[in-house]
């Protein structure tokens, strides 16, 4: 079955986790859906690299946090927060590709 991430989550957000890193939080509506996605390894370094057009080595970590029904992903920022020409100082506008993300589960 195909799922739209925006329909099975309560929260999809991005933020700085320092001047050189961005963190994405994906918090599911139900524990059942979170477990299915986590066990299927839907969110992994390769998937995030493809979605964001970055090298897999730029995806620093993917953390599954059961108590919060959440997956947290940290990547290297393409540009240091506040650098000349950088357009999102707080990293709060970087979650847009996740809003259109769809995935399949059995």
Coordinates of C-alpha atoms in Angstrom, one line a residue:
X1 CA 0.0 0.0 0.0
X2 CA 1.2 3.5 -0.8
X3 CA 1.2 6.2 1.8
X4 CA 1.7 10.0 1.7
X5 CA 4.0 11.0 4.6
X6 CA 1.9 14.2 5.2
X7 CA -1.2 12.0 5.8
X8 CA 0.4 9.7 8.4
X9 CA 2.3 12.2 10.4
X10 CA 1.4 14.9 12.9
X11 CA 4.7 16.8 12.5
X12 CA 7.2 17.2 9.7
X13 CA 9.8 19.9 10.4
X14 CA 13.3 21.0 9.9
X15 CA 15.6 23.2 12.1
X16 CA 19.2 24.0 12.7
X17 CA 21.1 21.7 15.0
X18 CA 24.1 24.0 15.0
X19 CA 25.4 26.3 12.2
X20 CA 26.6 23.4 10.1
X21 CA 23.8 20.8 10.5
X22 CA 20.1 20.5 9.7
X23 CA 17.8 18.2 11.6
X24 CA 14.5 16.8 10.4
X25 CA 11.8 15.6 12.7
X26 CA 9.1 13.2 11.5
X27 CA 6.5 12.4 14.1
X28 CA 3.8 9.8 13.2
X29 CA 0.1 10.0 14.2
X30 CA 0.1 6.4 15.3
X31 CA 2.6 4.0 16.9
X32 CA 1.4 1.3 14.4
X33 CA 2.3 3.4 11.3
X34 CA 5.6 4.5 13.0
X35 CA 6.6 0.9 13.7
X36 CA 5.7 -0.2 10.1
X37 CA 7.8 2.5 8.6
X38 CA 10.7 2.0 11.1
X39 CA 10.8 -1.8 10.6
X40 CA 10.7 -1.4 6.8
X41 CA 13.6 1.1 7.0
X42 CA 11.8 3.6 4.9
X43 CA 13.9 6.4 6.3
X44 CA 17.6 5.7 5.8
X45 CA 20.7 7.5 4.6
X46 CA 20.3 6.5 1.0
X47 CA 16.6 7.6 0.8
X48 CA 17.4 11.0 2.4
X49 CA 20.4 11.5 0.1
X50 CA 18.2 10.9 -3.0
X51 CA 15.4 13.1 -1.7
X52 CA 17.7 16.0 -1.0
X53 CA 20.1 15.5 -3.9
X54 CA 23.1 15.2 -1.6
X55 CA 25.8 12.7 -1.1
X56 CA 24.9 9.8 1.3
X57 CA 28.0 10.8 3.4
X58 CA 26.3 14.1 4.1
X59 CA 23.5 12.3 6.0
X60 CA 25.0 12.2 9.4
X61 CA 22.4 10.0 11.2
X62 CA 19.0 8.6 11.2
X63 CA 17.5 8.0 14.6
X64 CA 14.3 6.0 15.4
X65 CA 12.9 7.1 18.7
X66 CA 10.1 4.8 19.7
X67 CA 8.7 6.7 22.8
X68 CA 7.8 9.7 20.5
X69 CA 6.8 7.7 17.4
X70 CA 9.5 9.8 15.7
X71 CA 12.3 9.6 13.2
X72 CA 15.1 12.2 13.4
X73 CA 17.5 12.8 10.5
X74 CA 20.5 15.0 10.7
X75 CA 22.4 16.2 7.5
X76 CA 25.2 18.6 6.9
X77 CA 24.0 22.0 5.9
X78 CA 24.9 22.9 2.3
X79 CA 25.9 26.3 3.5
X80 CA 26.7 27.5 7.0
X81 CA 23.8 29.2 8.7
X82 CA 24.2 33.0 8.2
X83 CA 26.7 32.7 5.3
X84 CA 26.4 35.3 2.6
X85 CA 23.8 34.0 0.1
X86 CA 22.3 31.5 2.5
X87 CA 18.5 31.9 2.5
X88 CA 17.3 30.0 5.6
X89 CA 19.2 31.0 8.6
X90 CA 17.1 28.9 11.0
X91 CA 16.8 25.9 8.7
X92 CA 13.0 26.0 9.2
X93 CA 12.1 25.8 5.5
X94 CA 14.0 22.7 4.5
X95 CA 11.3 20.1 5.2
X96 CA 9.4 20.8 1.9
X97 CA 10.6 17.7 0.0
X98 CA 9.3 15.6 2.8
X99 CA 5.8 17.1 2.4
X100 CA 5.5 15.4 -1.0
X101 CA 7.2 12.2 0.0
X102 CA 5.3 8.9 -0.6
X103 CA 6.3 5.4 0.4
X104 CA 5.1 1.9 0.1
X105 CA 4.5 -0.7 2.8
X106 CA 3.1 -4.2 2.7

